[in-house]
Coordinates of C-alpha atoms and ligand atoms in Angstrom, one line a residue:
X1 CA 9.7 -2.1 -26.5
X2 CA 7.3 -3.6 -28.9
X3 CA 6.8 -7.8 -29.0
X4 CA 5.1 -9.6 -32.0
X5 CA 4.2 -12.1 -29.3
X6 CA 4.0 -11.9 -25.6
X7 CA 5.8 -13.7 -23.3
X8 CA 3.7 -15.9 -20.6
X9 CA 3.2 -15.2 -17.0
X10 CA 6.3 -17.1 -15.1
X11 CA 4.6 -20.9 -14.2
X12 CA 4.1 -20.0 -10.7
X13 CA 3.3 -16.6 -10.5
X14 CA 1.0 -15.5 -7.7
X15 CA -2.0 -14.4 -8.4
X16 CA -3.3 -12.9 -5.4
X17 CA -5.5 -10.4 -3.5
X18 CA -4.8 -8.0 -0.3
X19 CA -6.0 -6.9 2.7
X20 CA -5.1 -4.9 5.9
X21 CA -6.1 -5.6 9.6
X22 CA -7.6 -2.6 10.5
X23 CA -10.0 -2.7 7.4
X24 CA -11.2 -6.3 7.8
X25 CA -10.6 -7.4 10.7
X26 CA -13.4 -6.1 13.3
X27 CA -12.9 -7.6 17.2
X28 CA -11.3 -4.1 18.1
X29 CA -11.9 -5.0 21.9
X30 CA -12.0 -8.8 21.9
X31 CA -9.8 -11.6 23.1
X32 CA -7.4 -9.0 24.6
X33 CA -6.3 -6.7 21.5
X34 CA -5.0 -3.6 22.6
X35 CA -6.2 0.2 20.8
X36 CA -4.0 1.1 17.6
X37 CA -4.1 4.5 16.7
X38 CA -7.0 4.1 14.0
X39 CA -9.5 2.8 17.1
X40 CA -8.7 6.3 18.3
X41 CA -9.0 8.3 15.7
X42 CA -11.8 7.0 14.1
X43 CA -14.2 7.4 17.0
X44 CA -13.1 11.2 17.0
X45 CA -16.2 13.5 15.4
X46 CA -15.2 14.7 11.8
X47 CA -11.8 12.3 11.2
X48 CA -13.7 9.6 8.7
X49 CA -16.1 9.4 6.3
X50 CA -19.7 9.6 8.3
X51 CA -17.5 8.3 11.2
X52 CA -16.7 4.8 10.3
X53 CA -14.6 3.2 12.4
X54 CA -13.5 -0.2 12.3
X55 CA -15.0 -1.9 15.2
X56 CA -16.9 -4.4 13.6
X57 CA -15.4 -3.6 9.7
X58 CA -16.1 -6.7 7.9
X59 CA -16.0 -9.3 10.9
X60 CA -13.1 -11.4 9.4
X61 CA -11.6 -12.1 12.4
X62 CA -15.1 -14.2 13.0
X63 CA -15.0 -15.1 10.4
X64 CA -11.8 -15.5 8.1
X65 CA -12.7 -19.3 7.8
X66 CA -15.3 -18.7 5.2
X67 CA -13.0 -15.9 3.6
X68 CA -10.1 -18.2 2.6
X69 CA -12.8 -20.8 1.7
X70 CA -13.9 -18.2 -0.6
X71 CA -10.5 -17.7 -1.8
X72 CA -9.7 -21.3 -2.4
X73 CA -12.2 -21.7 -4.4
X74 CA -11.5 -18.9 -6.4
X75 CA -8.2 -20.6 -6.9
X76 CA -6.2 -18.1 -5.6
X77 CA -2.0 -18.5 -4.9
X78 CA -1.8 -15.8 -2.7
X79 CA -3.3 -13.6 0.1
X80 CA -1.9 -10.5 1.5
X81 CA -2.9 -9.4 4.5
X82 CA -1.6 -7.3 7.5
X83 CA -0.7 -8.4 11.0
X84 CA -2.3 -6.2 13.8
X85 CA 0.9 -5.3 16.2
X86 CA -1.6 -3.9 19.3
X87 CA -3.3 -7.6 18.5
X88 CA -0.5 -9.5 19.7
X89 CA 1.3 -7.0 21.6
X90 CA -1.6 -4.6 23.2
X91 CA 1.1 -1.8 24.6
X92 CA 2.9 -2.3 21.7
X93 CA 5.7 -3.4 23.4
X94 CA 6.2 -5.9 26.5
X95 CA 3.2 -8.6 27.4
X96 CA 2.2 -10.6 24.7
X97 CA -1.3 -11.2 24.3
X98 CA -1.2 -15.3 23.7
X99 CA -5.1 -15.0 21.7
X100 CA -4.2 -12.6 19.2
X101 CA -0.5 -14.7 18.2
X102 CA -2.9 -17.5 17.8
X103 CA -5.5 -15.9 15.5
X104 CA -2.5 -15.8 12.9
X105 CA -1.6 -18.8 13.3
X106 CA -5.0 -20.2 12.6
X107 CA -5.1 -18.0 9.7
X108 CA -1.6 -19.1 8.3
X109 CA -2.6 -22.9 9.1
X110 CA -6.1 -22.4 7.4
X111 CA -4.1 -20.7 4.4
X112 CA -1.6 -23.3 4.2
X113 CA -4.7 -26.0 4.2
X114 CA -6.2 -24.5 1.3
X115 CA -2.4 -24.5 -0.8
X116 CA -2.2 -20.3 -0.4
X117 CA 1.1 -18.0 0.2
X118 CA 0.7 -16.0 2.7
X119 CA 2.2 -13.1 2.6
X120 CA 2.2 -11.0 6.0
X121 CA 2.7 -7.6 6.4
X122 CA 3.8 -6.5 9.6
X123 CA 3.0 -3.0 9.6
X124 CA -0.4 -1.4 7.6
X125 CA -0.9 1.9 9.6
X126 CA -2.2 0.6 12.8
X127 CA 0.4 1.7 15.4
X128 CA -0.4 0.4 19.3
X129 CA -1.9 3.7 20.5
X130 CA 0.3 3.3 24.2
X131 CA 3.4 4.0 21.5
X132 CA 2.0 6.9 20.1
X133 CA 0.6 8.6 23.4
X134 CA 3.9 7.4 25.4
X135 CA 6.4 8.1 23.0
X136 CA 5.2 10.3 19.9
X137 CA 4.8 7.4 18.0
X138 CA 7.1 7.6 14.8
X139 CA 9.2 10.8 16.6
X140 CA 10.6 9.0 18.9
X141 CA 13.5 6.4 18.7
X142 CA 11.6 3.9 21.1
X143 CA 9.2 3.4 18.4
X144 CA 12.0 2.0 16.7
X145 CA 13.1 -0.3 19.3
X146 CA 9.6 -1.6 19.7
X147 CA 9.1 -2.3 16.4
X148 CA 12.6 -4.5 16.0
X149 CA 11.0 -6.6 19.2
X150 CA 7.6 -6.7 17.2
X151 CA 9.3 -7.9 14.2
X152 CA 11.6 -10.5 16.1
X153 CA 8.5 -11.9 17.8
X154 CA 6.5 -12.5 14.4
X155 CA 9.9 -13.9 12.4
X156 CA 9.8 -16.4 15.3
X157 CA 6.2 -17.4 15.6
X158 CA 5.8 -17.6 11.9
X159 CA 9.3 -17.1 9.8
X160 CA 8.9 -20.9 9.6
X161 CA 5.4 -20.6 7.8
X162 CA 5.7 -17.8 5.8
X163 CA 7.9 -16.9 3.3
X164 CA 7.5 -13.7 1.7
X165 CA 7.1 -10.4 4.5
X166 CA 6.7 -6.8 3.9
X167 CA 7.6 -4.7 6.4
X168 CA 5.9 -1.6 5.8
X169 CA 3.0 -0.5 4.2
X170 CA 3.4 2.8 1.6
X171 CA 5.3 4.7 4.0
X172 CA 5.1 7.3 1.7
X173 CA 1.2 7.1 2.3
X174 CA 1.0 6.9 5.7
X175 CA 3.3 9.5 6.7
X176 CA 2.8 12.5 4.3
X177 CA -1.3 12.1 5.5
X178 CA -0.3 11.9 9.3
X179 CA 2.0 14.5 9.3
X180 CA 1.8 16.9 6.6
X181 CA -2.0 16.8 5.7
X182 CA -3.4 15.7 9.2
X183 CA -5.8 13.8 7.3
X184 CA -4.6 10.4 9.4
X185 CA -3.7 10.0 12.7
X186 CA -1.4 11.3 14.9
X187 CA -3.2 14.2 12.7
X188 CA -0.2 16.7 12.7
X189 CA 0.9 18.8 9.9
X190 CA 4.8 19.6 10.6
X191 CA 6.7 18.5 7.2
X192 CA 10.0 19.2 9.7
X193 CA 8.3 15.9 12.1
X194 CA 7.1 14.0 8.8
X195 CA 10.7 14.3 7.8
X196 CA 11.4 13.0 11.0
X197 CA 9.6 10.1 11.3
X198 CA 10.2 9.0 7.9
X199 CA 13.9 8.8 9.2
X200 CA 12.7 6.6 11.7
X201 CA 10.7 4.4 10.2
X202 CA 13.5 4.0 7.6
X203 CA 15.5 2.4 10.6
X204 CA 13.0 0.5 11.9
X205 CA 12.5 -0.8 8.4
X206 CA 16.3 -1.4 8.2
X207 CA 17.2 -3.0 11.4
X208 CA 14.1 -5.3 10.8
X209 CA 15.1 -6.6 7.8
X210 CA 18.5 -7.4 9.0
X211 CA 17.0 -9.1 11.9
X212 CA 14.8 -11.0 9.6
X213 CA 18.4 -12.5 7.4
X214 CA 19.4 -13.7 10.3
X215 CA 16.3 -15.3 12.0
X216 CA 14.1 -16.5 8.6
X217 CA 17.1 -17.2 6.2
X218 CA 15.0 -19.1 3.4
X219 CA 12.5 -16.1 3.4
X220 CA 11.9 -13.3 1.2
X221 CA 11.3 -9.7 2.7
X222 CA 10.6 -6.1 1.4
X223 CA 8.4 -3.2 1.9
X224 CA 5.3 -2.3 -0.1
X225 CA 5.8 1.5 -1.4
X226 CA 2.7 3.4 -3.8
X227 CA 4.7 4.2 -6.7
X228 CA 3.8 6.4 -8.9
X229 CA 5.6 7.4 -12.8
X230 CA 5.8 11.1 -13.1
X231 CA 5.4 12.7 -16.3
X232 CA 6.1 15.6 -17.4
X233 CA 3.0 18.1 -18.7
X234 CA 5.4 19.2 -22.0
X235 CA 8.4 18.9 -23.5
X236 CA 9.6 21.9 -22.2
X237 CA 12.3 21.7 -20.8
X238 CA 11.7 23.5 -17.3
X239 CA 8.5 20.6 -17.0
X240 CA 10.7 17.8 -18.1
X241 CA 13.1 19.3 -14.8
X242 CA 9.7 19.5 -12.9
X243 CA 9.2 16.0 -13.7
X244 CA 13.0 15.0 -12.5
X245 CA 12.4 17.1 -9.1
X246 CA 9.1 15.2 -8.5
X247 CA 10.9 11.6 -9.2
X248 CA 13.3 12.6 -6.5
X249 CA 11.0 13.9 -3.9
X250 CA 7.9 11.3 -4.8
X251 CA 9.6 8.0 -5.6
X252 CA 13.5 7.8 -4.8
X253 CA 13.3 9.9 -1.8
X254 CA 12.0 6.3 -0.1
X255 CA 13.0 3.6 -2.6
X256 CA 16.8 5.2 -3.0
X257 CA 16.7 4.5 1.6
X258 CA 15.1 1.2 1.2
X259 CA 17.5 -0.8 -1.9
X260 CA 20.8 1.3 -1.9
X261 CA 20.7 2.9 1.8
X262 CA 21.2 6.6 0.8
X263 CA 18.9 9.3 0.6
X264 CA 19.2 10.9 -2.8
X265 CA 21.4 14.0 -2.8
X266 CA 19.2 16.7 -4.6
X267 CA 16.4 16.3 -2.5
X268 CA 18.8 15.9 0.3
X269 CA 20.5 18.9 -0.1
X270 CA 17.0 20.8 -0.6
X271 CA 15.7 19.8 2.5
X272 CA 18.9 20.9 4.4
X273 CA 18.5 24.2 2.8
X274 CA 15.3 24.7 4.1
X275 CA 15.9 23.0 7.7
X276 CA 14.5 20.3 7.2
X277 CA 16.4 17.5 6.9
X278 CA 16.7 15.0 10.1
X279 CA 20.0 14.0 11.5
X280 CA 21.4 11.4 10.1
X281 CA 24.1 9.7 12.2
X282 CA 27.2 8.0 11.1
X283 CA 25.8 4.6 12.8
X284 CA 22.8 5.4 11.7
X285 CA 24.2 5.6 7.9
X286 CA 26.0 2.5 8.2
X287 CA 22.2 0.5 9.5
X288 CA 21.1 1.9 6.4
X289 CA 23.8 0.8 4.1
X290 CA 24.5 -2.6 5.6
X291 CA 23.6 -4.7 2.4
X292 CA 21.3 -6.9 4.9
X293 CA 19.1 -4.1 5.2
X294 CA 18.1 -4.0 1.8
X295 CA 15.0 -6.2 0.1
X296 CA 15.3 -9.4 -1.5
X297 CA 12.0 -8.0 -3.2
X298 CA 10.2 -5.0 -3.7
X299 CA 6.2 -4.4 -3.1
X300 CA 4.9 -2.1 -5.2
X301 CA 1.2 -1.0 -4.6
X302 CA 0.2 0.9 -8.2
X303 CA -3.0 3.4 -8.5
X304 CA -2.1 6.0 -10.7
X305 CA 0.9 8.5 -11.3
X306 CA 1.2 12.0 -11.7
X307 CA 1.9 14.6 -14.0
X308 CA 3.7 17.8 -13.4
X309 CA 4.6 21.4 -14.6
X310 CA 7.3 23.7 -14.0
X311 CA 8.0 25.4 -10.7
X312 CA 4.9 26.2 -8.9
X313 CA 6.3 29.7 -7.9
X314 CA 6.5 30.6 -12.0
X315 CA 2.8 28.5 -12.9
X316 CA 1.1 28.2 -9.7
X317 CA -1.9 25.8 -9.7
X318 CA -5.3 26.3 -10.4
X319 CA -7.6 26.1 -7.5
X320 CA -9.3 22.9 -6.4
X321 CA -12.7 22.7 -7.8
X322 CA -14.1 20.0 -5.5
X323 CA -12.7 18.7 -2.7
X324 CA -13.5 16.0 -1.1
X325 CA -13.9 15.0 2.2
X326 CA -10.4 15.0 3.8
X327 CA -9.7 14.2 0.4
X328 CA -5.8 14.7 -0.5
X329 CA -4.1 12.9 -3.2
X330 CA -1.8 10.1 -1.3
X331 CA 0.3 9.4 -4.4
X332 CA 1.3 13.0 -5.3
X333 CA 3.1 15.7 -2.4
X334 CA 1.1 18.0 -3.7
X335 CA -3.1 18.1 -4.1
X336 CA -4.4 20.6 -6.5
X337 CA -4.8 24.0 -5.6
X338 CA -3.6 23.6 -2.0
X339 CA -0.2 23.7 -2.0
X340 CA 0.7 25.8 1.2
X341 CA 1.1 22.6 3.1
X342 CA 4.5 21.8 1.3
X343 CA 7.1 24.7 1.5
X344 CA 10.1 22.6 0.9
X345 CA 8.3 21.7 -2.8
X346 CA 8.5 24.7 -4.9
X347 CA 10.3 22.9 -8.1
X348 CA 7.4 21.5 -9.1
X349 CA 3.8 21.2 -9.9
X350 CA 0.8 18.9 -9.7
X351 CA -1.8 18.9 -13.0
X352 CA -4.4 17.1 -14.3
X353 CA -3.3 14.8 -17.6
X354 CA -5.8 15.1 -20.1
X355 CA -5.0 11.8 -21.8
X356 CA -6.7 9.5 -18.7
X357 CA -9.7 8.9 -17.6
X358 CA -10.5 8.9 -14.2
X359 CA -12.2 7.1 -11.2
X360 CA -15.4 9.1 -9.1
X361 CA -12.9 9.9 -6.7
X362 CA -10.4 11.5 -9.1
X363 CA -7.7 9.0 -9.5
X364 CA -6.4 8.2 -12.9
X365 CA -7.0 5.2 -14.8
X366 CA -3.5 4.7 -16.1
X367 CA -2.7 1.0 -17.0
X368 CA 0.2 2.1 -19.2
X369 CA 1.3 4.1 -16.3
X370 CA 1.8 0.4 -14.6
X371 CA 3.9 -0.9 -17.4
X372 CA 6.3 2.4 -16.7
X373 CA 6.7 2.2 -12.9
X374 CA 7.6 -1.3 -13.2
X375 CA 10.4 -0.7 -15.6
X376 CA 11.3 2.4 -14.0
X377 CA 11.7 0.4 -10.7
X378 CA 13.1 -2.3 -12.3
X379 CA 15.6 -0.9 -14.6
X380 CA 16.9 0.9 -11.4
X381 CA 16.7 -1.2 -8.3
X382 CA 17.0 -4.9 -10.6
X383 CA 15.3 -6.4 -7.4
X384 CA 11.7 -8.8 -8.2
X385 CA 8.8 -7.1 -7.8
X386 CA 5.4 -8.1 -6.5
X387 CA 2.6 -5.9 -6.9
X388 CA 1.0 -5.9 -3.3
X389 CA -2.1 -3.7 -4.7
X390 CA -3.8 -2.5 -7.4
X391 CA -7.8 -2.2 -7.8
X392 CA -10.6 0.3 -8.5
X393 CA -12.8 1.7 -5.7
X394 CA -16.1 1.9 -7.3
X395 CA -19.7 2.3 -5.6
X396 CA -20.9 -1.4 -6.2
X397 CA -24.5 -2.2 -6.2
X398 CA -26.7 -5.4 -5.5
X399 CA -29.3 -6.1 -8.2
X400 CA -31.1 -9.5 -7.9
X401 CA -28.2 -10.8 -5.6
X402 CA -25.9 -10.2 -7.7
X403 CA -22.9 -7.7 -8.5
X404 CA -22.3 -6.3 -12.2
X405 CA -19.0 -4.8 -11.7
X406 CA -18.0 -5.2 -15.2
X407 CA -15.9 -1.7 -14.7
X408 CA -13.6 -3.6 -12.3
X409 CA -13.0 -6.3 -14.2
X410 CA -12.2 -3.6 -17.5
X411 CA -9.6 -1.7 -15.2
X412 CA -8.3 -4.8 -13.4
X413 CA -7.5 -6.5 -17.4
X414 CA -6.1 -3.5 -18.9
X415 CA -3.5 -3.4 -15.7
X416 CA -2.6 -7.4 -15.8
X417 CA -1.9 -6.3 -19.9
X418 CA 0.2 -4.0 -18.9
X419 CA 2.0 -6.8 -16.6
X420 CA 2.5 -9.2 -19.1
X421 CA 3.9 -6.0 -21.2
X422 CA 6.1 -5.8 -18.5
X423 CA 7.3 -9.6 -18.2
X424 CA 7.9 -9.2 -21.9
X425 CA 9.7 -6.0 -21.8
X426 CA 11.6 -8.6 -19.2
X427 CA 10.8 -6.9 -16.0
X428 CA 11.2 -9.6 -13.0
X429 CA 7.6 -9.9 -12.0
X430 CA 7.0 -12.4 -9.7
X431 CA 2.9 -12.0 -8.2
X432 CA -0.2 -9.3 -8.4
X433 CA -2.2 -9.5 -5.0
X434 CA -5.1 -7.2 -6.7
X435 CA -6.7 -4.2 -3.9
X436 CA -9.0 -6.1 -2.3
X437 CA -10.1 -9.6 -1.6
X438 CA -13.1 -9.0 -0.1
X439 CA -14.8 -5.5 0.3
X440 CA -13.5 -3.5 3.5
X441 CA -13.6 -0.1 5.4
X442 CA -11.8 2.1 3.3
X443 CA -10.4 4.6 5.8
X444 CA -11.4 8.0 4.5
X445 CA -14.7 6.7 2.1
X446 CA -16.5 4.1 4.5
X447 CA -18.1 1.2 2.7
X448 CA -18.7 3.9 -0.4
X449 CA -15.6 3.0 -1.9
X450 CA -15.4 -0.8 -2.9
X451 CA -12.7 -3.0 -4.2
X452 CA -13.1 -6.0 -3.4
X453 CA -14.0 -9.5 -5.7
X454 CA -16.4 -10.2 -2.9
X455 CA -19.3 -8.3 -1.9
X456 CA -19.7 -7.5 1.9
X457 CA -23.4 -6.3 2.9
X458 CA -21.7 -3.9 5.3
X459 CA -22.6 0.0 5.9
X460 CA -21.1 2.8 7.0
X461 CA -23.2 2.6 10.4
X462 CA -22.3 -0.7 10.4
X463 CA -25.7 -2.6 10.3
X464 CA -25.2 -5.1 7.7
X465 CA -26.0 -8.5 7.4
X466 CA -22.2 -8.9 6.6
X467 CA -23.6 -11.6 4.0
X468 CA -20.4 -12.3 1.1
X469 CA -21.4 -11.9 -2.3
X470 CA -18.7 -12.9 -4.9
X471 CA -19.6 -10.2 -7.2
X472 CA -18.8 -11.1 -11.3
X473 CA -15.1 -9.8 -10.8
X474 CA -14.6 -13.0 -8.7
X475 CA -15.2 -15.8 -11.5
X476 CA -13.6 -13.5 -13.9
X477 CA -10.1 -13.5 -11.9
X478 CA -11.1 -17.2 -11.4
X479 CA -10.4 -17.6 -14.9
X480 CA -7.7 -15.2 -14.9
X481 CA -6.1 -17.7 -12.6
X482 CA -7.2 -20.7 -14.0
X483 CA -5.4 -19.8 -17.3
X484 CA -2.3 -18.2 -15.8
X485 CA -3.3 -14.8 -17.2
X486 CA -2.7 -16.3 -20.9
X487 CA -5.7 -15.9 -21.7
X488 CA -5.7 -13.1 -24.1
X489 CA -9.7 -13.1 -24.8
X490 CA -10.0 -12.5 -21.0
X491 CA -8.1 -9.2 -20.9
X492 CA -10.4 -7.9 -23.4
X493 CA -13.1 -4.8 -22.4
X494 CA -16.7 -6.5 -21.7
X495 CA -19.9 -5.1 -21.1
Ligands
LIG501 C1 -3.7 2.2 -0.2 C2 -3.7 1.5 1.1 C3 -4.8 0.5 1.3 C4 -6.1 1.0 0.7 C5 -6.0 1.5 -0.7 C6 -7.2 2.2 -1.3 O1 -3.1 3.4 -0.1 O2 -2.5 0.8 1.3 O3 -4.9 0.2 2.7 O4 -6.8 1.8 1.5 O5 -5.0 2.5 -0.7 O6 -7.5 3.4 -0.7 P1 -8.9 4.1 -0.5 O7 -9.7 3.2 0.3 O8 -8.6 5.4 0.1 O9 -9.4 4.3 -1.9

C-alpha cells in the first residue's frame, strides 16, 4: 500500500515497555517464593552465560517503587510484566503463599496510582520447579490442571484491576529451546516431547482463556507469540514452496491453535507421517475449538524473520561459522548449519538475507519485516494486535554518567515507522510495549545484552550498585509518547 499521508496513532494507544519476572525480579528465596525451573537451571555449571542466574537480577521486587516512578515520569501508558506462578503458588499448585499475591497487588495499585495499564502475563517461562520434577512439567496433563487453578486464582485476585492478560509467553520460544535444542530448561531434546508439550500447553492456554470469559468478562486476553515473516531466498518456485512450508511449521503451526482451534493440516499431516504428532482427542478438539478459547487480542513479540531456501535435503546449509554460546536462533526451527536436531523439517531451509543488517548477536534488523507480520497476522486472524516486545540488545556503556544509545533509539524509530505504516495500511494496532523497561538478565547473554530505556549498574556476577540510569532512549520515547508517535522528526536516524 502506499499513503500520501499517514494516518495517526489511535488517541489512546499504549505506548509501553515489558518485562518478565524471572529477569527483574531478584528475591528468588524471599518472603516464601517457591524455585521455578530457571532458579534450577541457572545455578547448574555451563547452562547461562558466565552462570548468571537471577537471584538478585535487577532487585525490582525491592525495588519496583522507584521503577514505575521512573516510568511515570517517562509518561508511559503501559507496563508489561510477568506474574511469577512459584511466587504466589510455591509447589505450583495447592498452598498459596499470601506475600507473593500481595507483591502484585502493590505493584498493580502503585501502577494504577501513577495512571499505567497493566498488562500481566501469567506465564513467561518460569514453571514451579515441584511441577516439573513431580510431573514432567509440560508432558504431563497435571500441568495442565495446575495451570487452570493458577489462572483462576490470578483472574480472581486481580481480573477486577487489570484488563488486558496474556497467557503465555512465545510458546514457540520456550518450547523448541527446552525440548528440541536443550538450550533451556527441562534441557531435553525430543521433538516427539516438544510436540507434546506444545499440545498441552495449547490446552492449558485454551481452558484458561475460557475460564477467564467467564470470571473477568470486561477484560481482554491473548497470548504473546514471536512472529516472524518468512521470505523466500528467490523466486524460484521450489523457495517460494520453502517459504510456504516454513509459514506453516514457524507461524500457523501455533497461531492457527490459538484463534481458529485447529492445527493446520500440512504440517499436521507431516508430523503424523513421521510419528510425531500428539493425540489429539475428540474433547480435546472441541476445548480447542470452543469460540471462548480463542483471543480477544493477539500479542505479538517482533525481532526479526527469516528467510528460506528450498528443501534442505536438495541445498543443505552451509556450516555455522560462529556459534555462540548456547546460541540457537529462537525465531527460526532451524539455526544455520546444525540442522540434525529437526528431522520432521526437511521442506525447508534457513539462510542469511543479504538485504539486512544485523545486531552483534546475529539478529536482523528488519523494520519492514514488522510492517509484514502485522498484516500478515492481521489480514488472517482480523483480531487487534498489541506488540508485547520489540527492542535491540546492544552492549551499552556508561560515559560521564550517561548512556549514548543512539543505535536503540535508530532501530526502535524505524520499527514504530513501520507501525504507523501499518495503522495506515489499516491494520488494528492497538499498543507497543517496547523489549525492555529497564535493563534485565537476559537469560542466555547475562547483563551483555541490554534493552532496556533505563540503565541498571548490574553485572553478570552480580556486584553492581544496581544504580538506574535512564540512558538517552528514555527521553527520546518520552517524546515519542508525549507526541503520540506523530512526531515525524522524531522517527528520523540521529547520531
Ligand atoms: C524474548 C523473550 C524475552 C527476552 C527477549 C530478548 O524471546 O520473551 O524474555 O529475553 O526475547 O532475548 P535475549 O535476551 O535472548 O536477547
Amino acid at each position: 500500500m502506499y499513503h500520501k499521508q499517514l494516518d495517526d496513532f489511535p488517541k489512546d494507544f499504549l505506548w509501553g515497555a515489558s518485562s518478565a519476572a524471572y529477569q527483574i525480579e531478584g528475591a528468588a528465596r524471599e518472603d516464601g517464593k517457591g524455585p521455578s525451573i530457571w532458579d534450577k537451571y541457572a545455578h547448574q555449571a555451563g547452562n547461562t552465560f558466565k552462570g548468571t542466574t537471577g537471584d538478585i537480577a535487577v532487585d525490582h521486587y525491592h525495588r519496583y517503587k522507584e521503577d514505575i516512578k521512573l516510568m511515570a515520569k517517562q509518561g508511559l501508558k503501559a507496563y508489561r510484566f510477568s506474574v511469577s506462578w512459584s511466587r504466589i503458588l510455591p509447589d505450583g499448585e495447592g498452598k498459596v503463599n499470601q506475600a507473593g499475591v500481595n507483591f502484585y497487588h502493590h505493584l498493580i495499585k502503585e501502577l494504577r496510582k501513577n495512571e499505567i495499564e497493566p498488562v500481566l502475563t501469567m506465564y513467561h517461562w518460569d514453571l514451579p520447579l515441584a511441577l516439573q520434577e513431580k510431573y514432567q512439567g509440560w508432558e504431563s496433563k497435571k500441568t495442565i490442571a495446575a495451570f487452570v487453578n493458577y489462572a483462576k486464582l490470578l483472574f480472581k485476585e486481580f481480573g477486577s484491576e487489570v484488563k488486558y492478560w496474556v497467557t503465555i509467553n512465545e510458546q514457540n520460544v520456550f518450547t523448541s529451546m527446552g525440548y528440541r535444542w536443550g538450550t533451556h530448561p527441562p534441557k531435553k531434546q525430543n521433538v516427539k516431547a516438544m510436540f507434546l508439550a506444545d499440545h498441552y500447553v495449547n490446552l492449558a492456554n485454551a481452558l484458561a482463556t475460557i475460564e477467564f470469559h467467564q470470571m473477568v468478562p470486561t477484560g481482554k486476553i491473548g497470548p504473546s507469540f514471536g512472529y516472524g515473516p518468512v521470505y523466500p531466498k528467490t523466486n524460484n518456485p521450489e523457495d517460494v514452496l520453502a517459504a510456504l512450508n516454513a509459514d506453516d511449521f514457524n507461524n500457523n503451526w501455533w497461531l492457527d491453535v490459538y484463534c481458529r482451534g485447529k492445527y493446520p493440516f500440512f504440517t499436521k499431516k507431516q508430523l503424523e507421517n513421521l510419528g510425531l504428532m500428539p493425540e489429539v482427542t475428540k474433547k480435546e478438539q472441541a476445548i480447542l475449538e470452543n469460540p471462548q478459547a480463542h483471543p480477544d487480542f493477539l500479542g505479538i513479540n517482533y525481532y526479526h524473520g527469516g528467510t528460506v531456501q528450498e528443501n534442505r535435503l536438495q541445498k543443505p546449509a552451509a556450516k555455522n561459522k560462529e556459534k555462540q554460546f548456547n546460541q540457537v536462533d529462537p525465531y527460526l526451527m532451524q539455526p544455520k548449519g546444525d540442522q540434525v536436531k529437526n528431522p520432521e523439517v526437511p521442506m525447508f531451509n534457513s539462510v542469511e538475507n543479504d538485504y539486512v543488517d544485523k545486531t552483534k548477536w546475529g539478529w536482523e534488523i528488519d523494520p519492514t519485516g514488522l510492517r509484514i507480520a502485522l498484516r500478515q497476522v492481521y489480514e488472517k486472524y482480523q483480531l487487534p494486535i498489541m506488540i508485547t516486545e520489540n527492542g535491540l540488545g546492544a552492549k551499552d556503556i556508561v560515559q560521564d554518567g550517561k548512556v549514548n544509545d543512539q543505535y536503540r533509539i535508530n532501530y526502535l524509530a524505524d520499527h514504530i515507522m513501520a507501525m504507523k505504516e501499518a495503522i495506515s495500511d489499516r491494520v488494528d494496532l492497538i499498543g507497543y510495549c517496547a523489549w525492555s523497561f529497564t535493563d534485565l538478565l537476559s537469560w542466555l547473554n547475562g547483563y551483555s545484552k541490554r534493552y532496556g530505556f533505563v540503565y541498571i549498574d548490574q553485572d553478570d556476577t552480580q556486584n553492581g550498585t544496581l544504580k538506574r540510569i535512564p540512558k538517552k532512549s528514555y527521553s527520546w520515547y518520552q517524546q515519542i509518547i508525549l507526541t503520540n508517535g506523530n512526531k515525524l522528526s522524531l522517527l528520523k536516524h540521529g547520531e
